[in-house]
GROMACS .gro file of C-alpha atoms in nm:
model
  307
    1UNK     CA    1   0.108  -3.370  -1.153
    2UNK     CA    2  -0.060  -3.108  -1.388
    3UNK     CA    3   0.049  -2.760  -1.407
    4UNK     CA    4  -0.190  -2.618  -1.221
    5UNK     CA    5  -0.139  -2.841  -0.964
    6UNK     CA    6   0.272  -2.741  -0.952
    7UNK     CA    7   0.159  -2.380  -0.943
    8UNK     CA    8  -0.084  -2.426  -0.625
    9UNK     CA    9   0.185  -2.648  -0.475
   10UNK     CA   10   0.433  -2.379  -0.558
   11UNK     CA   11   0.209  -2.103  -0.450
   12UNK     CA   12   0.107  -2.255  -0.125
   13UNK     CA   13   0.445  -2.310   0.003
   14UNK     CA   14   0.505  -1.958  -0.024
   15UNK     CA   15   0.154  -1.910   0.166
   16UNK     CA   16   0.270  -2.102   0.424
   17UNK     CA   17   0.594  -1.962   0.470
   18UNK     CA   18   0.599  -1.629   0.384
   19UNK     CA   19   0.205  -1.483   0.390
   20UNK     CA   20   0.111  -1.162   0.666
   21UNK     CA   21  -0.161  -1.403   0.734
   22UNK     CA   22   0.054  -1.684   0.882
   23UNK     CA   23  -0.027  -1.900   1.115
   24UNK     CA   24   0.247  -1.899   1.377
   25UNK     CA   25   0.181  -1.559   1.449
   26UNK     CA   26  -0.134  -1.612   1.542
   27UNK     CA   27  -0.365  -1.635   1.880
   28UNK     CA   28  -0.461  -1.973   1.894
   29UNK     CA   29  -0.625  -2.057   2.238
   30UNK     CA   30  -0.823  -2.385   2.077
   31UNK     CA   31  -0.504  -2.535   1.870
   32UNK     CA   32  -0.709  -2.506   1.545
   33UNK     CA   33  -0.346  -2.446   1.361
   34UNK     CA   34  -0.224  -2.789   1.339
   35UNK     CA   35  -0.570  -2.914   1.128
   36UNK     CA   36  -0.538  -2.546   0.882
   37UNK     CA   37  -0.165  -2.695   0.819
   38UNK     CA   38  -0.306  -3.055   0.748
   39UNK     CA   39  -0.555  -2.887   0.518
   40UNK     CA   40  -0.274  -2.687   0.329
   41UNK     CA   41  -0.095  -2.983   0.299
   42UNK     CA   42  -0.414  -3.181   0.172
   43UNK     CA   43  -0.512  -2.872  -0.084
   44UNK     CA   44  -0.142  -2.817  -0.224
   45UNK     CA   45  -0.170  -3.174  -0.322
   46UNK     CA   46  -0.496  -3.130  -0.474
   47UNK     CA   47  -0.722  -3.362  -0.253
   48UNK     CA   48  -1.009  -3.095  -0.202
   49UNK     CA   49  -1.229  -3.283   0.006
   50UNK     CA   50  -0.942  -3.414   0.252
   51UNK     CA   51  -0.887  -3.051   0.270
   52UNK     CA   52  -1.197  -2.923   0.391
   53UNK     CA   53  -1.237  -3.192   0.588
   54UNK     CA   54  -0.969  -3.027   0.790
   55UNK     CA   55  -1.043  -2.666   0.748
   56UNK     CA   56  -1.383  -2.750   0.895
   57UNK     CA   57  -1.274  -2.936   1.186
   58UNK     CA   58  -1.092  -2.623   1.260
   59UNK     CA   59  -1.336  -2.390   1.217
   60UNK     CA   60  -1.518  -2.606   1.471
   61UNK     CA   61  -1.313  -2.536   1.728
   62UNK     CA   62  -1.101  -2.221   1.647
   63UNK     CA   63  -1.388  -1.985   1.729
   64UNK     CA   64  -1.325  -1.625   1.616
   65UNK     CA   65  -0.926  -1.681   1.632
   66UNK     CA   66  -0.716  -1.631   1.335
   67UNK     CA   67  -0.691  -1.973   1.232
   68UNK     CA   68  -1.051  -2.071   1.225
   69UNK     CA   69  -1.114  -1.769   1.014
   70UNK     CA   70  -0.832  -1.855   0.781
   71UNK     CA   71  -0.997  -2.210   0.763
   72UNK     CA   72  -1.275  -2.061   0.703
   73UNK     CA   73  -1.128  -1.816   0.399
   74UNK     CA   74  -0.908  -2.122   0.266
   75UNK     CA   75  -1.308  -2.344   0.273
   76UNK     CA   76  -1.468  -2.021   0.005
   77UNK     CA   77  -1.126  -2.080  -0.204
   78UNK     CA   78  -1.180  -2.430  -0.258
   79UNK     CA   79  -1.540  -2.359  -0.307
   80UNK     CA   80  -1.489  -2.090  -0.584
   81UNK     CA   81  -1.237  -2.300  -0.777
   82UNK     CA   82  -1.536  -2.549  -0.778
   83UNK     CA   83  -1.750  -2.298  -0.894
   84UNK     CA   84  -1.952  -2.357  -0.597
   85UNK     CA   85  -2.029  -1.970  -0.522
   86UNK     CA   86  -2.306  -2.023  -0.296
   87UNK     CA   87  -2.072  -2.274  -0.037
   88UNK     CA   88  -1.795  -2.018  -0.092
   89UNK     CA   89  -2.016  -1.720  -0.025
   90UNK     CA   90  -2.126  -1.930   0.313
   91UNK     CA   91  -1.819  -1.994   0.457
   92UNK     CA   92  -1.740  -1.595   0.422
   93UNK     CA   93  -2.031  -1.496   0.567
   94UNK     CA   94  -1.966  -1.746   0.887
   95UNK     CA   95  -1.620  -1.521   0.878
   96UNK     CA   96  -1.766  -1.218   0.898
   97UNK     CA   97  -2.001  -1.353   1.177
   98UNK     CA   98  -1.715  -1.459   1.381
   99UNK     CA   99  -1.489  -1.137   1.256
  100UNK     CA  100  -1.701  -0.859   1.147
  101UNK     CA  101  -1.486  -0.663   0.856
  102UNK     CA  102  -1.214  -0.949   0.904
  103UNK     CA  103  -0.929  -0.863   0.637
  104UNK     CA  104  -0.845  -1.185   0.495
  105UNK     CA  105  -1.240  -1.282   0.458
  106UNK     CA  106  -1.304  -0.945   0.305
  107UNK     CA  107  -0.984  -1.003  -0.009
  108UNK     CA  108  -1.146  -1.331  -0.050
  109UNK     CA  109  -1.480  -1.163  -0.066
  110UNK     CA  110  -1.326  -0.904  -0.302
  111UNK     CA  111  -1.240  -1.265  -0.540
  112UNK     CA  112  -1.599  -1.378  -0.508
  113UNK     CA  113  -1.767  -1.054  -0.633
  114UNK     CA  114  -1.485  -1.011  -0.918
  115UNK     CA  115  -1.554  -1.372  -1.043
  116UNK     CA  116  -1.984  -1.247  -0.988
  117UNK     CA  117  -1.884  -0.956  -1.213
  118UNK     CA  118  -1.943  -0.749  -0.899
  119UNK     CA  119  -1.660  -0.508  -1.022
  120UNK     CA  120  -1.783  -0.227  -0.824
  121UNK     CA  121  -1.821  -0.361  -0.519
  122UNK     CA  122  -1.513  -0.527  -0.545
  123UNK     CA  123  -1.298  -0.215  -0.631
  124UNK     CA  124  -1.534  -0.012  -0.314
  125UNK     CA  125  -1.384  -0.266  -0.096
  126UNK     CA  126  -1.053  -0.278  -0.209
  127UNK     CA  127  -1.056   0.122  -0.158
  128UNK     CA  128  -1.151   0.076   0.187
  129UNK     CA  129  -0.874  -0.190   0.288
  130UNK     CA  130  -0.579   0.018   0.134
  131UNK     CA  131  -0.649   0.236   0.456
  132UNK     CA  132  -0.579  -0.096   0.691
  133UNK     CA  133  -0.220  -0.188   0.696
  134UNK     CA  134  -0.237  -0.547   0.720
  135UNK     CA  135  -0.429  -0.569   0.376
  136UNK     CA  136  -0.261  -0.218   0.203
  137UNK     CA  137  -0.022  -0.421   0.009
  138UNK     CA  138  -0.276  -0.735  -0.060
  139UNK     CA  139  -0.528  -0.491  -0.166
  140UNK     CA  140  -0.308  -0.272  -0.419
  141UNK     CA  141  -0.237  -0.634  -0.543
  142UNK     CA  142  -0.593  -0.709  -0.570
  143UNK     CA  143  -0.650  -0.377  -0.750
  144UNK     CA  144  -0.402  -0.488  -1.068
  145UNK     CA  145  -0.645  -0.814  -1.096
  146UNK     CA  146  -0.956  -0.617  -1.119
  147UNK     CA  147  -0.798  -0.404  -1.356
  148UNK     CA  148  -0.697  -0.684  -1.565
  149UNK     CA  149  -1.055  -0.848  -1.545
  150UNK     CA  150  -1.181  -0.489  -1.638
  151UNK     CA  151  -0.967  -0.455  -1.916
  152UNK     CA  152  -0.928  -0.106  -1.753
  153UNK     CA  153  -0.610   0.067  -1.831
  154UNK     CA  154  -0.643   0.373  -1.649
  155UNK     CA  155  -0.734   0.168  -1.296
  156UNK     CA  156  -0.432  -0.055  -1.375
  157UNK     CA  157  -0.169   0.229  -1.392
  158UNK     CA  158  -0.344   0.359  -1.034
  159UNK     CA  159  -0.304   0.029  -0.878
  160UNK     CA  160   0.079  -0.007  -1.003
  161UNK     CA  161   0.155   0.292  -0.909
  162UNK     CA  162  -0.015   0.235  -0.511
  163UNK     CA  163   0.170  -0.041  -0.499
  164UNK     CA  164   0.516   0.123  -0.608
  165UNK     CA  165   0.439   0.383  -0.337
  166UNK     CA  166   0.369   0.174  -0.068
  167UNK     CA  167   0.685  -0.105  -0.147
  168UNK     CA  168   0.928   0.141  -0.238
  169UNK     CA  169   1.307   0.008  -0.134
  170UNK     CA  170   1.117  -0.182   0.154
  171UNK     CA  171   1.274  -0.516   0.164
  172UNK     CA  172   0.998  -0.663   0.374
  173UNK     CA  173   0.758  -0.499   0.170
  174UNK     CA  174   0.853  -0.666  -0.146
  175UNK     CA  175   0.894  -0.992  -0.003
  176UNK     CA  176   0.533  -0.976   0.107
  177UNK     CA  177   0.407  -0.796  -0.206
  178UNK     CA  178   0.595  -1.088  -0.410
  179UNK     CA  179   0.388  -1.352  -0.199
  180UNK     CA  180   0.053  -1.191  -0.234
  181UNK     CA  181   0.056  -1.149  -0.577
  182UNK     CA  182   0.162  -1.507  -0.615
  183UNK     CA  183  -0.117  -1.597  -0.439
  184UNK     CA  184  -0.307  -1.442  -0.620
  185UNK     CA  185  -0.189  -1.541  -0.901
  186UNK     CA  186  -0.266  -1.939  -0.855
  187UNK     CA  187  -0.599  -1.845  -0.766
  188UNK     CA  188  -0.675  -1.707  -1.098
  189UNK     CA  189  -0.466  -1.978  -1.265
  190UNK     CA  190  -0.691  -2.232  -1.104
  191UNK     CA  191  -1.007  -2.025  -1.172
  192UNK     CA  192  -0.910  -2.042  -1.560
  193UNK     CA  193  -0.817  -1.723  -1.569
  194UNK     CA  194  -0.507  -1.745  -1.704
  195UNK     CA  195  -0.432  -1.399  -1.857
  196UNK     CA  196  -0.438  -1.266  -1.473
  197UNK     CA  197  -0.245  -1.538  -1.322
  198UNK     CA  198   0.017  -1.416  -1.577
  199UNK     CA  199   0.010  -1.077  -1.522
  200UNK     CA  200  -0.002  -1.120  -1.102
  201UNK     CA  201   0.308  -1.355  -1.185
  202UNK     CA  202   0.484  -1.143  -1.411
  203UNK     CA  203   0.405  -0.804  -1.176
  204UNK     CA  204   0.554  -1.085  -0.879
  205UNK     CA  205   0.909  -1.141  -1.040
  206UNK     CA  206   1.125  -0.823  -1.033
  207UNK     CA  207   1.058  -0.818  -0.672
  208UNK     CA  208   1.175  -1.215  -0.649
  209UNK     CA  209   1.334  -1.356  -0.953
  210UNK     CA  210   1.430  -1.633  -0.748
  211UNK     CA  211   1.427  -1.970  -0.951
  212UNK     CA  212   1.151  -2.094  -0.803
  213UNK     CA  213   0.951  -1.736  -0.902
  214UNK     CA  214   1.096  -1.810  -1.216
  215UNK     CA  215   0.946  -2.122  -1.268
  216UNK     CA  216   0.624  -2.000  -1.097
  217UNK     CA  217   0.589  -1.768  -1.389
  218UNK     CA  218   0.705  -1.965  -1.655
  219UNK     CA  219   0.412  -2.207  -1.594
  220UNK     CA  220   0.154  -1.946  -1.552
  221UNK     CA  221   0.248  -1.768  -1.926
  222UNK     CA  222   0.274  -2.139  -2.067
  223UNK     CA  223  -0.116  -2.171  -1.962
  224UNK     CA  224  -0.193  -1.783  -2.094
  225UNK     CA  225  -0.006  -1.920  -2.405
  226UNK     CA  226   0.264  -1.696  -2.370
  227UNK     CA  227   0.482  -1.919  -2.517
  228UNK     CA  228   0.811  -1.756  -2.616
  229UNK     CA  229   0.788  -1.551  -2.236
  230UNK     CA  230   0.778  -1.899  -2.086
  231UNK     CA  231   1.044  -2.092  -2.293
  232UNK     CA  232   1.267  -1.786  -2.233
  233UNK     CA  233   1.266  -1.770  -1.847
  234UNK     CA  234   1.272  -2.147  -1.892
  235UNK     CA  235   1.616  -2.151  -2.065
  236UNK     CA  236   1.718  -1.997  -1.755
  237UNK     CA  237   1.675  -2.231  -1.549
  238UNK     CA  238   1.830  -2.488  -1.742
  239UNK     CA  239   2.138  -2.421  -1.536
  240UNK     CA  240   2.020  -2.493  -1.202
  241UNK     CA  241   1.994  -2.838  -1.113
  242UNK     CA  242   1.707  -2.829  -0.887
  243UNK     CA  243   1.480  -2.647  -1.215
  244UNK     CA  244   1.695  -2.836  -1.499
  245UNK     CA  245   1.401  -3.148  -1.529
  246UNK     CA  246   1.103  -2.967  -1.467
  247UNK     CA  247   1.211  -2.666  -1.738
  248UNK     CA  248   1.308  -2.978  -1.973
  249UNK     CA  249   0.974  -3.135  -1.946
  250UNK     CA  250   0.803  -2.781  -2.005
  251UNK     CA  251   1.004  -2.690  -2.260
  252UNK     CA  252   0.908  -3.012  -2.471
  253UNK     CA  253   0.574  -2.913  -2.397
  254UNK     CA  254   0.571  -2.541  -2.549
  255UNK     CA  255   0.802  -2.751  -2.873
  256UNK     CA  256   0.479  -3.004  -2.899
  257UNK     CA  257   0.254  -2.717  -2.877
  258UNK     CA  258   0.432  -2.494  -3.157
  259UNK     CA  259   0.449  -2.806  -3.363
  260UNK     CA  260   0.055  -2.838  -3.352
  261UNK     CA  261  -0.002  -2.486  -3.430
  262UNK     CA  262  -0.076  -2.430  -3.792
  263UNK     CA  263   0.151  -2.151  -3.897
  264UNK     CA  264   0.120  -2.120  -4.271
  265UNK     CA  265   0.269  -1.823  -4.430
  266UNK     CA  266   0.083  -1.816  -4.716
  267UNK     CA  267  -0.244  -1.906  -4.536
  268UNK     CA  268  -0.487  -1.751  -4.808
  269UNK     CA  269  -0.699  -2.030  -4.754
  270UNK     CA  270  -0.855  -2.091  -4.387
  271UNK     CA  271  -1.057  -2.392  -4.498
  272UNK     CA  272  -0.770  -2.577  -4.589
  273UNK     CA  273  -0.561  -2.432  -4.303
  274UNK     CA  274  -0.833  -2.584  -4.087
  275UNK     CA  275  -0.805  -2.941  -4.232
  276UNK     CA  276  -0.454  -2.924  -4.227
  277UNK     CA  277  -0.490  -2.867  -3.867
  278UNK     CA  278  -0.677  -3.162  -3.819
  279UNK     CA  279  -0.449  -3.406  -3.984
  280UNK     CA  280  -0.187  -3.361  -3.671
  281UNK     CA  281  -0.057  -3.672  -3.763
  282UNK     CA  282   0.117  -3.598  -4.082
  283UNK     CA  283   0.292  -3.255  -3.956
  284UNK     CA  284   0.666  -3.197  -3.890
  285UNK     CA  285   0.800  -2.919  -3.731
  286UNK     CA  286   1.049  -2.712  -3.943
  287UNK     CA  287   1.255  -2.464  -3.762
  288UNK     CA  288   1.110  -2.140  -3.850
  289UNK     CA  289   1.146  -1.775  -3.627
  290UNK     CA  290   1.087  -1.831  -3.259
  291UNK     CA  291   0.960  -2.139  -3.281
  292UNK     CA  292   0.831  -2.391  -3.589
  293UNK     CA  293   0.637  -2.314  -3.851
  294UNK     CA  294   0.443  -2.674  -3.996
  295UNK     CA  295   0.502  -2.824  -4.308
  296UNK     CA  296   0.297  -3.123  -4.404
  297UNK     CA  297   0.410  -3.463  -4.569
  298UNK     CA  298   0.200  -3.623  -4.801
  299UNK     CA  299   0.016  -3.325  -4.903
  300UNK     CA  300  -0.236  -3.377  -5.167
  301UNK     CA  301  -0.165  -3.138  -5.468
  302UNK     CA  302  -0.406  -2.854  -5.349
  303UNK     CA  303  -0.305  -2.856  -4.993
  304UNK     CA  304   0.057  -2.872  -5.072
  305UNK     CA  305   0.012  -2.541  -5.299
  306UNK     CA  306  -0.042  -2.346  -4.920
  307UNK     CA  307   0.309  -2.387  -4.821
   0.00000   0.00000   0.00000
């Protein structure tokens, strides 16, 4: 299983049992539930078109209850991480026709016009559902990954601080702030954007450090190459037997990917630098700072006068 894959799984579990948006608590006259969970199960495994393949069999026959339109929401994911933007754009719009100014179409929407560089129309509509309080929280959260996408420092301290305000010492609050920014968070990570999944991660954990945030995290700053953030909250969890293998495995990772780095100190020559890079082969790791820095057996006279 690849890490993105663990961090959707991860992610959707939470989804499942933790989102506002859940199903259980939903009207649900045409029994459209039991094919969303099929197609939750089928996308937290990775097996897109089983997926839809579910979502739209309950779209067929949900009608404008809540879990046709989250069928129909959870279809424009799956699109957009296909970078089909037309098919995700579709499935909104059949949303909206079904639930004009639904809340859970309109954050998805919000994704869509983010990943269009539609930044203004994004932020317009996040503005509007901070006022609605089944999407205040979601939206403050979707406000930090504009921000990040905007490289916009003064709209990211106004959408940490709105979401401070509105979770305060709420228990409930945080629990569901936690969620939707993990959510979040493996959308971004599957949409390659991995310096946002980190961040939505990272802004996730003080309100649950549990292990499995933990982990969550550590896998999302591995893929944004935060390296030394992810080995650290992976030593962690070397203690708890249900992490210890999975942190293990990740750790060798982030030790093979140190190794392959070229560190040279002296590094006054970047063509060289670059075909030591490329002779992988002949590098071992010598424990340097946090992590390795290369030396290289072998090295012909003029390489070996870089290190």
């Amino acid at each position: 299983m690849g890490l993105r894959c663990l961090a959707g799984w991860t992610a959707l579990i939470w989804f499942v049992c933790a989102s506002p948006h859940a199903l259980a608590q939903r009207s649900d006259p045409a029994g459209a539930s039991p094919e969303v969970q099929m197609g939750l199960q089928a996308e937290r495994a990775g097996h897109w078109e089983e997926a839809l393949n579910h979502y739209r069999s309950a779209a067929r026959v949900g009608g404008d209850a809540g879990p046709a339109i989250t069928a129909l929401v959870r279809q424009s994911r799956i699109y957009m991480i296909r970078r089909a933007d037309a098919e995700a754009e579709s499935a909104l719009d059949e949303a909206f026709q079904r639930q004009p100014g639904n809340s859970e179409a309109l954050l998805m929407q919000v994704r869509l016009w983010l990943k269009q560089d539609k930044a203004r129309r994004a932020i317009r509509t996040l503005e509007q559902l901070a006022a609605r309080e089944e999407a205040a929280i979601e939206s403050a959260i979707g406000l930090n990954a504009a921000a990040v996408m905007l490289n916009d420092a003064q709209l990211l301290k106004q959408a940490r601080l709105r979401l401070e305000k509105l979770i305060k010492d709420n228990s409930e609050r945080r629990v569901r702030a936690a969620m939707a920014a993990r959510e979040e968070a493996d959308f971004y990570a599957a949409t390659d954007r991995d310096e946002v999944a980190a961040y939505l991660a990272e802004l996730a954990l003080p309100l649950d450090p549990s292990p499995s945030a933990r982990n969550f995290c550590a896998i999302l700053f591995y893929q944004a190459n935060r390296l030394d953030e992810s080995a650290a909250l992976l030593k962690e969890l070397l203690s708890d037997p249900s992490h210890r293998e999975s942190a293990q495995a990740l750790l060798a990772q982030i030790e093979g990917r140190a190794q392959r780095a070229l560190i040279v100190s002296a590094g006054r020559d970047h063509h060289a630098a670059r075909e030591l890079e490329g002779r992988g082969d002949e590098l071992v790791a010598v424990p340097v700072g946090n992590f390795q820095r290369i030396a290289v057996l072998e090295l012909d006279p003029e390489l070996g006068a870089l290190l």
